[in-house]
Amino acid sequence: MVDSPFPEDDGWVGETADEVPLVRAQAREIIEAVLAGTDPEGAEVRERLREHVAAHPGHPEAALHEHLIFSRSLARRASGRTKPDKRDASVLQDGDPMDVAARDRAAIEAVLHGGMLVTAFQPVHDLASKGVIGAEALTRFVWEGGGSAGSWFKNATAAGLGADLEFSALQSAVAAAQELPPQLAVALNVSPAVCLDPRLPGFLHHAPLELSRIVLELTEPLQGGQLGPLLDVLAPMRRSGLRLAVDEAGTDAASMRHIRSLRPDVIKIGRDLVEEIHRDPSRQYLVADMVEFGRQTGAELAAVGIETADELTVLTRLAVAVGQGHFLGRPTVDAQEWAAWAGPATASGAPGRHGRRRAGRPPAD
């Protein structure tokens, strides 16, 4: 993180005392993350953001708002227009798909050239030791109106910029990962298409992270014809220590065949199985079977979306090795919070390196 660019906060008018500190803290975190960037193409954006911060001493939320307005001007510039015209009004009313696509593309290009994405990390816990053993990189977009990361990547793919946006997110993630405790594994989300992109091996080999710290998480199911080439691309990197995770694996036969062929180090299960698992014996049996399947294929099971103590208790009893979720730790862009994950318990290892535990079974009815 860079040194804070903010002067001492002054008073706040118009909001309650409980609301303001959270909004202000979030604005500070986003601004500091953007200013920490080093991409030359984002220099103009960073310089303008510094001007906005200086113009609003003590009010980073106001500076960020002006930054977002400036971002919109970049998008208009990218689309070849300096201001909305009469056609814009009809777009808002009629939703012309071509104009919506053009606006999406302009926004994506502005993000790519302006460095307007940042990386948040969510801690990944060893459920047996309770220690933090890794962190998943999650992309956050600095853009007025927000929008989920998933929608940004979907729109980028539709605009033919999907790979470019993924590589920009990967670049942000590996740069931000330098602030993480060095013993933590770093999970990077990638689509199968980007795994097959010829740029990926060079990118990972030149990244400022050892391959043994990186866990590639496949975010989408494989399509026909991708399995063989993917195995060929990943094999040399996995021999050098790279680990592979299959994200939110399905339970259908095709998914199981792909997992057997890929032999991932981690099989992730999503919120759909984790939610209220303590109340649903059928989910418990399914997760126990997944743990056993992982044991047979050399993979550990990782649970995503743990939100309650009851869910955590059951998943631990079922010998799920790894977990993450809001109950264990929310995503954050604050490097001071990342540093707190370097507790003594994290020194034991990283995902994919645990000793095996015998899976528990749901109690008999």
GROMACS .gro file of C-alpha atoms in nm:
model
  365
    1MET     CA    1   0.000   0.000   0.000
    2VAL     CA    2   0.107   0.355  -0.058
    3ASP     CA    3   0.131   0.608   0.221
    4SER     CA    4  -0.209   0.749   0.290
    5PRO     CA    5  -0.280   1.059   0.077
    6PHE     CA    6  -0.550   1.178   0.311
    7PRO     CA    7  -0.528   1.471   0.554
    8GLU     CA    8  -0.698   1.441   0.891
    9ASP     CA    9  -1.072   1.389   0.863
   10ASP     CA   10  -1.292   1.679   0.954
   11GLY     CA   11  -1.658   1.670   1.044
   12TRP     CA   12  -1.930   1.513   0.839
   13VAL     CA   13  -2.263   1.670   0.761
   14GLY     CA   14  -2.574   1.491   0.643
   15GLU     CA   15  -2.517   1.132   0.760
   16THR     CA   16  -2.529   0.947   1.088
   17ALA     CA   17  -2.214   0.873   1.280
   18ASP     CA   18  -2.259   0.499   1.221
   19GLU     CA   19  -2.292   0.529   0.843
   20VAL     CA   20  -2.008   0.768   0.770
   21PRO     CA   21  -1.704   0.582   0.906
   22LEU     CA   22  -1.787   0.272   0.698
   23VAL     CA   23  -1.845   0.469   0.377
   24ARG     CA   24  -1.534   0.677   0.439
   25ALA     CA   25  -1.320   0.374   0.521
   26GLN     CA   26  -1.433   0.192   0.208
   27ALA     CA   27  -1.361   0.499  -0.006
   28ARG     CA   28  -1.015   0.529   0.150
   29GLU     CA   29  -0.938   0.162   0.076
   30ILE     CA   30  -1.044   0.189  -0.288
   31ILE     CA   31  -0.852   0.514  -0.345
   32GLU     CA   32  -0.536   0.379  -0.186
   33ALA     CA   33  -0.560   0.062  -0.393
   34VAL     CA   34  -0.596   0.262  -0.716
   35LEU     CA   35  -0.308   0.494  -0.628
   36ALA     CA   36  -0.087   0.194  -0.553
   37GLY     CA   37  -0.102   0.095  -0.920
   38THR     CA   38   0.206   0.126  -1.139
   39ASP     CA   39   0.062   0.066  -1.486
   40PRO     CA   40   0.182   0.356  -1.708
   41GLU     CA   41  -0.151   0.357  -1.893
   42GLY     CA   42  -0.327   0.440  -1.567
   43ALA     CA   43  -0.102   0.736  -1.482
   44GLU     CA   44  -0.355   0.995  -1.600
   45VAL     CA   45  -0.630   0.842  -1.389
   46ARG     CA   46  -0.410   0.824  -1.079
   47GLU     CA   47  -0.297   1.184  -1.118
   48ARG     CA   48  -0.653   1.306  -1.155
   49LEU     CA   49  -0.756   1.102  -0.852
   50ARG     CA   50  -0.482   1.267  -0.646
   51GLU     CA   51  -0.621   1.605  -0.752
   52HIS     CA   52  -0.970   1.500  -0.642
   53VAL     CA   53  -0.838   1.385  -0.304
   54ALA     CA   54  -0.654   1.714  -0.255
   55ALA     CA   55  -0.970   1.906  -0.346
   56HIS     CA   56  -1.176   1.725  -0.081
   57PRO     CA   57  -0.963   1.710   0.235
   58GLY     CA   58  -1.115   1.474   0.487
   59HIS     CA   59  -1.380   1.349   0.246
   60PRO     CA   60  -1.245   1.055   0.041
   61GLU     CA   61  -1.601   0.954  -0.047
   62ALA     CA   62  -1.648   1.287  -0.231
   63ALA     CA   63  -1.313   1.247  -0.405
   64LEU     CA   64  -1.409   0.896  -0.517
   65HIS     CA   65  -1.741   1.025  -0.651
   66GLU     CA   66  -1.560   1.280  -0.867
   67HIS     CA   67  -1.322   1.007  -0.979
   68LEU     CA   68  -1.617   0.800  -1.099
   69ILE     CA   69  -1.754   1.095  -1.295
   70PHE     CA   70  -1.411   1.130  -1.456
   71SER     CA   71  -1.421   0.758  -1.535
   72ARG     CA   72  -1.743   0.807  -1.726
   73SER     CA   73  -1.577   1.075  -1.935
   74LEU     CA   74  -1.306   0.823  -2.024
   75ALA     CA   75  -1.571   0.579  -2.134
   76ARG     CA   76  -1.736   0.841  -2.355
   77ARG     CA   77  -1.396   0.925  -2.501
   78ALA     CA   78  -1.336   0.556  -2.571
   79SER     CA   79  -1.670   0.530  -2.751
   80GLY     CA   80  -1.586   0.833  -2.966
   81ARG     CA   81  -1.835   1.076  -2.807
   82THR     CA   82  -1.767   1.355  -2.562
   83LYS     CA   83  -2.123   1.385  -2.432
   84PRO     CA   84  -2.456   1.206  -2.459
   85ASP     CA   85  -2.662   1.294  -2.765
   86LYS     CA   86  -3.030   1.253  -2.844
   87ARG     CA   87  -2.971   0.891  -2.929
   88ASP     CA   88  -2.853   0.830  -2.572
   89ALA     CA   89  -3.197   0.925  -2.445
   90SER     CA   90  -3.358   0.665  -2.669
   91VAL     CA   91  -3.110   0.406  -2.549
   92LEU     CA   92  -3.220   0.464  -2.192
   93GLN     CA   93  -3.582   0.431  -2.296
   94ASP     CA   94  -3.563   0.156  -2.555
   95GLY     CA   95  -3.251  -0.034  -2.449
   96ASP     CA   96  -3.112  -0.068  -2.802
   97PRO     CA   97  -2.885  -0.376  -2.772
   98MET     CA   98  -2.623  -0.234  -3.009
   99ASP     CA   99  -2.589   0.087  -2.809
  100VAL     CA  100  -2.586  -0.102  -2.479
  101ALA     CA  101  -2.306  -0.322  -2.615
  102ALA     CA  102  -2.116  -0.012  -2.730
  103ARG     CA  103  -2.148   0.146  -2.385
  104ASP     CA  104  -2.035  -0.179  -2.220
  105ARG     CA  105  -1.732  -0.199  -2.447
  106ALA     CA  106  -1.644   0.165  -2.382
  107ALA     CA  107  -1.666   0.111  -2.007
  108ILE     CA  108  -1.450  -0.201  -2.027
  109GLU     CA  109  -1.188  -0.021  -2.235
  110ALA     CA  110  -1.187   0.266  -1.986
  111VAL     CA  111  -1.130   0.018  -1.704
  112LEU     CA  112  -0.850  -0.153  -1.896
  113HIS     CA  113  -0.670   0.169  -1.987
  114GLY     CA  114  -0.744   0.354  -1.665
  115GLY     CA  115  -0.647   0.090  -1.414
  116MET     CA  116  -0.993   0.110  -1.258
  117LEU     CA  117  -1.001  -0.234  -1.108
  118VAL     CA  118  -0.855  -0.341  -0.776
  119THR     CA  119  -0.802  -0.670  -0.600
  120ALA     CA  120  -0.970  -0.776  -0.280
  121PHE     CA  121  -0.853  -1.088  -0.099
  122GLN     CA  122  -1.067  -1.324   0.105
  123PRO     CA  123  -0.891  -1.545   0.361
  124VAL     CA  124  -0.892  -1.921   0.310
  125HIS     CA  125  -0.885  -2.127   0.631
  126ASP     CA  126  -0.765  -2.472   0.727
  127LEU     CA  127  -1.077  -2.599   0.901
  128ALA     CA  128  -0.882  -2.831   1.131
  129SER     CA  129  -0.624  -2.582   1.261
  130LYS     CA  130  -0.849  -2.274   1.211
  131GLY     CA  131  -0.550  -2.089   1.065
  132VAL     CA  132  -0.539  -1.883   0.746
  133ILE     CA  133  -0.346  -2.072   0.479
  134GLY     CA  134  -0.429  -1.875   0.169
  135ALA     CA  135  -0.624  -1.595   0.008
  136GLU     CA  136  -0.850  -1.586  -0.296
  137ALA     CA  137  -0.807  -1.287  -0.528
  138LEU     CA  138  -1.140  -1.122  -0.615
  139THR     CA  139  -1.169  -0.838  -0.866
  140ARG     CA  140  -1.350  -0.518  -0.773
  141PHE     CA  141  -1.436  -0.253  -1.032
  142VAL     CA  142  -1.409   0.117  -0.952
  143TRP     CA  143  -1.702   0.239  -1.157
  144GLU     CA  144  -2.014   0.443  -1.099
  145GLY     CA  145  -2.315   0.217  -1.069
  146GLY     CA  146  -2.101  -0.074  -0.956
  147GLY     CA  147  -2.206  -0.403  -1.109
  148SER     CA  148  -2.089  -0.747  -1.010
  149ALA     CA  149  -1.752  -0.876  -1.123
  150GLY     CA  150  -1.933  -1.157  -1.300
  151SER     CA  151  -2.132  -0.914  -1.513
  152TRP     CA  152  -1.816  -0.724  -1.609
  153PHE     CA  153  -1.641  -1.041  -1.725
  154LYS     CA  154  -1.954  -1.161  -1.907
  155ASN     CA  155  -1.988  -0.828  -2.088
  156ALA     CA  156  -1.618  -0.827  -2.170
  157THR     CA  157  -1.644  -1.173  -2.326
  158ALA     CA  158  -1.941  -1.059  -2.534
  159ALA     CA  159  -1.738  -0.757  -2.650
  160GLY     CA  160  -1.436  -0.969  -2.744
  161LEU     CA  161  -1.234  -0.832  -2.450
  162GLY     CA  162  -1.278  -1.120  -2.206
  163ALA     CA  163  -0.918  -1.241  -2.213
  164ASP     CA  164  -0.781  -0.886  -2.190
  165LEU     CA  165  -0.994  -0.814  -1.883
  166GLU     CA  166  -0.896  -1.143  -1.719
  167PHE     CA  167  -0.526  -1.073  -1.774
  168SER     CA  168  -0.570  -0.722  -1.632
  169ALA     CA  169  -0.735  -0.875  -1.325
  170LEU     CA  170  -0.453  -1.129  -1.295
  171GLN     CA  171  -0.193  -0.852  -1.318
  172SER     CA  172  -0.369  -0.660  -1.042
  173ALA     CA  173  -0.392  -0.973  -0.829
  174VAL     CA  174  -0.027  -1.078  -0.849
  175ALA     CA  175   0.084  -0.720  -0.783
  176ALA     CA  176  -0.142  -0.690  -0.478
  177ALA     CA  177  -0.032  -1.034  -0.356
  178GLN     CA  178   0.310  -0.886  -0.276
  179GLU     CA  179   0.143  -0.735   0.031
  180LEU     CA  180   0.018  -1.073   0.157
  181PRO     CA  181   0.209  -1.272   0.419
  182PRO     CA  182   0.461  -1.473   0.214
  183GLN     CA  183   0.352  -1.815   0.341
  184LEU     CA  184  -0.002  -1.780   0.209
  185ALA     CA  185  -0.116  -1.949  -0.110
  186VAL     CA  186  -0.279  -1.720  -0.365
  187ALA     CA  187  -0.586  -1.842  -0.554
  188LEU     CA  188  -0.633  -1.685  -0.898
  189ASN     CA  189  -0.960  -1.725  -1.087
  190VAL     CA  190  -0.927  -1.807  -1.456
  191SER     CA  191  -1.159  -1.930  -1.727
  192PRO     CA  192  -1.064  -2.240  -1.929
  193ALA     CA  193  -1.031  -2.012  -2.233
  194VAL     CA  194  -0.763  -1.802  -2.061
  195CYS     CA  195  -0.591  -2.120  -1.940
  196LEU     CA  196  -0.553  -2.204  -2.309
  197ASP     CA  197  -0.438  -1.854  -2.400
  198PRO     CA  198  -0.073  -1.870  -2.513
  199ARG     CA  199   0.005  -1.569  -2.292
  200LEU     CA  200  -0.072  -1.748  -1.965
  201PRO     CA  201   0.241  -1.965  -1.917
  202GLY     CA  202   0.471  -1.668  -1.972
  203PHE     CA  203   0.262  -1.449  -1.747
  204LEU     CA  204   0.275  -1.699  -1.459
  205HIS     CA  205   0.645  -1.773  -1.500
  206HIS     CA  206   0.727  -1.401  -1.488
  207ALA     CA  207   0.481  -1.317  -1.209
  208PRO     CA  208   0.640  -1.198  -0.883
  209LEU     CA  209   0.505  -1.509  -0.709
  210GLU     CA  210   0.653  -1.855  -0.689
  211LEU     CA  211   0.446  -2.106  -0.882
  212SER     CA  212   0.422  -2.313  -0.564
  213ARG     CA  213   0.216  -2.033  -0.406
  214ILE     CA  214  -0.033  -2.011  -0.692
  215VAL     CA  215  -0.361  -2.203  -0.709
  216LEU     CA  216  -0.540  -2.163  -1.042
  217GLU     CA  217  -0.916  -2.187  -0.998
  218LEU     CA  218  -1.114  -2.283  -1.307
  219THR     CA  219  -1.426  -2.068  -1.294
  220GLU     CA  220  -1.630  -2.238  -1.568
  221PRO     CA  221  -1.703  -2.594  -1.683
  222LEU     CA  222  -1.486  -2.726  -1.963
  223GLN     CA  223  -1.629  -2.721  -2.312
  224GLY     CA  224  -1.590  -2.991  -2.571
  225GLY     CA  225  -1.233  -3.031  -2.690
  226GLN     CA  226  -1.076  -2.826  -2.409
  227LEU     CA  227  -0.970  -3.108  -2.177
  228GLY     CA  228  -0.676  -3.248  -2.373
  229PRO     CA  229  -0.516  -2.912  -2.458
  230LEU     CA  230  -0.570  -2.794  -2.100
  231LEU     CA  231  -0.389  -3.096  -1.960
  232ASP     CA  232  -0.099  -3.031  -2.198
  233VAL     CA  233  -0.072  -2.663  -2.101
  234LEU     CA  234  -0.095  -2.718  -1.726
  235ALA     CA  235   0.131  -3.024  -1.698
  236PRO     CA  236   0.472  -2.849  -1.702
  237MET     CA  237   0.354  -2.574  -1.467
  238ARG     CA  238   0.208  -2.827  -1.224
  239ARG     CA  239   0.536  -3.013  -1.224
  240SER     CA  240   0.692  -2.682  -1.113
  241GLY     CA  241   0.453  -2.651  -0.819
  242LEU     CA  242   0.142  -2.483  -0.959
  243ARG     CA  243  -0.179  -2.617  -0.806
  244LEU     CA  244  -0.521  -2.648  -0.963
  245ALA     CA  245  -0.868  -2.603  -0.817
  246VAL     CA  246  -1.200  -2.682  -0.981
  247ASP     CA  247  -1.448  -2.417  -0.878
  248GLU     CA  248  -1.791  -2.527  -0.752
  249ALA     CA  249  -1.770  -2.867  -0.917
  250GLY     CA  250  -2.091  -3.027  -1.034
  251THR     CA  251  -2.192  -3.378  -0.940
  252ASP     CA  252  -2.295  -3.498  -1.286
  253ALA     CA  253  -2.106  -3.777  -1.462
  254ALA     CA  254  -1.934  -3.545  -1.712
  255SER     CA  255  -1.803  -3.323  -1.432
  256MET     CA  256  -1.671  -3.623  -1.241
  257ARG     CA  257  -1.494  -3.753  -1.554
  258HIS     CA  258  -1.329  -3.416  -1.606
  259ILE     CA  259  -1.218  -3.405  -1.244
  260ARG     CA  260  -1.069  -3.754  -1.270
  261SER     CA  261  -0.877  -3.644  -1.580
  262LEU     CA  262  -0.767  -3.307  -1.441
  263ARG     CA  263  -0.676  -3.451  -1.099
  264PRO     CA  264  -0.708  -3.110  -0.930
  265ASP     CA  265  -0.547  -3.041  -0.596
  266VAL     CA  266  -0.867  -2.880  -0.466
  267ILE     CA  267  -1.234  -2.947  -0.540
  268LYS     CA  268  -1.452  -2.655  -0.435
  269ILE     CA  269  -1.817  -2.680  -0.335
  270GLY     CA  270  -2.039  -2.375  -0.343
  271ARG     CA  271  -2.299  -2.209  -0.128
  272ASP     CA  272  -2.574  -2.426  -0.276
  273LEU     CA  273  -2.437  -2.724  -0.080
  274VAL     CA  274  -2.308  -2.532   0.221
  275GLU     CA  275  -2.621  -2.332   0.304
  276GLU     CA  276  -2.786  -2.476   0.618
  277ILE     CA  277  -2.605  -2.806   0.569
  278HIS     CA  278  -2.657  -2.871   0.942
  279ARG     CA  279  -3.031  -2.902   0.874
  280ASP     CA  280  -3.009  -3.125   0.567
  281PRO     CA  281  -2.873  -3.483   0.606
  282SER     CA  282  -2.888  -3.536   0.228
  283ARG     CA  283  -2.640  -3.254   0.173
  284GLN     CA  284  -2.421  -3.396   0.447
  285TYR     CA  285  -2.411  -3.736   0.277
  286LEU     CA  286  -2.331  -3.573  -0.057
  287VAL     CA  287  -2.046  -3.369   0.090
  288ALA     CA  288  -1.910  -3.676   0.270
  289ASP     CA  289  -1.911  -3.863  -0.061
  290MET     CA  290  -1.733  -3.569  -0.226
  291VAL     CA  291  -1.467  -3.580   0.045
  292GLU     CA  292  -1.417  -3.951  -0.022
  293PHE     CA  293  -1.408  -3.889  -0.397
  294GLY     CA  294  -1.140  -3.629  -0.336
  295ARG     CA  295  -0.942  -3.870  -0.124
  296GLN     CA  296  -0.950  -4.124  -0.405
  297THR     CA  297  -0.839  -3.872  -0.666
  298GLY     CA  298  -0.579  -3.693  -0.450
  299ALA     CA  299  -0.779  -3.374  -0.401
  300GLU     CA  300  -0.898  -3.185  -0.095
  301LEU     CA  301  -1.247  -3.048  -0.058
  302ALA     CA  302  -1.289  -2.673  -0.005
  303ALA     CA  303  -1.619  -2.517   0.102
  304VAL     CA  304  -1.716  -2.170  -0.019
  305GLY     CA  305  -1.978  -1.945   0.138
  306ILE     CA  306  -1.959  -2.050   0.503
  307GLU     CA  307  -2.181  -1.801   0.683
  308THR     CA  308  -2.270  -1.958   1.019
  309ALA     CA  309  -2.104  -2.143   1.305
  310ASP     CA  310  -2.340  -2.440   1.252
  311GLU     CA  311  -2.233  -2.475   0.889
  312LEU     CA  312  -1.868  -2.459   0.991
  313THR     CA  313  -1.915  -2.724   1.261
  314VAL     CA  314  -2.074  -2.975   1.024
  315LEU     CA  315  -1.823  -2.916   0.744
  316THR     CA  316  -1.535  -2.966   0.988
  317ARG     CA  317  -1.689  -3.290   1.116
  318LEU     CA  318  -1.724  -3.413   0.758
  319ALA     CA  319  -1.347  -3.359   0.711
  320VAL     CA  320  -1.378  -3.078   0.458
  321ALA     CA  321  -1.019  -2.953   0.461
  322VAL     CA  322  -1.048  -2.591   0.357
  323GLY     CA  323  -1.312  -2.321   0.386
  324GLN     CA  324  -1.392  -1.959   0.326
  325GLY     CA  325  -1.693  -1.736   0.368
  326HIS     CA  326  -1.821  -1.431   0.551
  327PHE     CA  327  -1.828  -1.615   0.884
  328LEU     CA  328  -1.453  -1.675   0.855
  329GLY     CA  329  -1.354  -1.350   0.686
  330ARG     CA  330  -1.492  -1.110   0.427
  331PRO     CA  331  -1.305  -0.995   0.116
  332THR     CA  332  -1.104  -0.679   0.177
  333VAL     CA  333  -0.869  -0.448  -0.011
  334ASP     CA  334  -0.700  -0.337   0.313
  335ALA     CA  335  -0.339  -0.458   0.330
  336GLN     CA  336  -0.338  -0.406   0.707
  337GLU     CA  337  -0.608  -0.670   0.735
  338TRP     CA  338  -0.410  -0.901   0.507
  339ALA     CA  339  -0.111  -0.870   0.739
  340ALA     CA  340  -0.326  -0.991   1.029
  341TRP     CA  341  -0.366  -1.326   0.851
  342ALA     CA  342  -0.003  -1.409   0.928
  343GLY     CA  343  -0.081  -1.572   1.263
  344PRO     CA  344   0.123  -1.866   1.393
  345ALA     CA  345  -0.131  -2.118   1.270
  346THR     CA  346  -0.070  -2.023   0.907
  347ALA     CA  347   0.283  -2.156   0.908
  348SER     CA  348   0.172  -2.521   0.877
  349GLY     CA  349   0.119  -2.519   0.505
  350ALA     CA  350  -0.104  -2.422   0.217
  351PRO     CA  351  -0.405  -2.570   0.036
  352GLY     CA  352  -0.317  -2.905  -0.115
  353ARG     CA  353  -0.047  -2.977   0.144
  354HIS     CA  354  -0.249  -3.099   0.441
  355GLY     CA  355  -0.237  -3.441   0.597
  356ARG     CA  356  -0.541  -3.649   0.512
  357ARG     CA  357  -0.818  -3.689   0.765
  358ARG     CA  358  -1.080  -3.958   0.766
  359ALA     CA  359  -1.414  -3.818   0.659
  360GLY     CA  360  -1.691  -3.812   0.913
  361ARG     CA  361  -2.037  -3.931   0.824
  362PRO     CA  362  -2.376  -3.781   0.900
  363PRO     CA  363  -2.543  -3.929   1.207
  364ALA     CA  364  -2.791  -4.205   1.145
  365ASP     CA  365  -3.156  -4.104   1.158
   0.00000   0.00000   0.00000
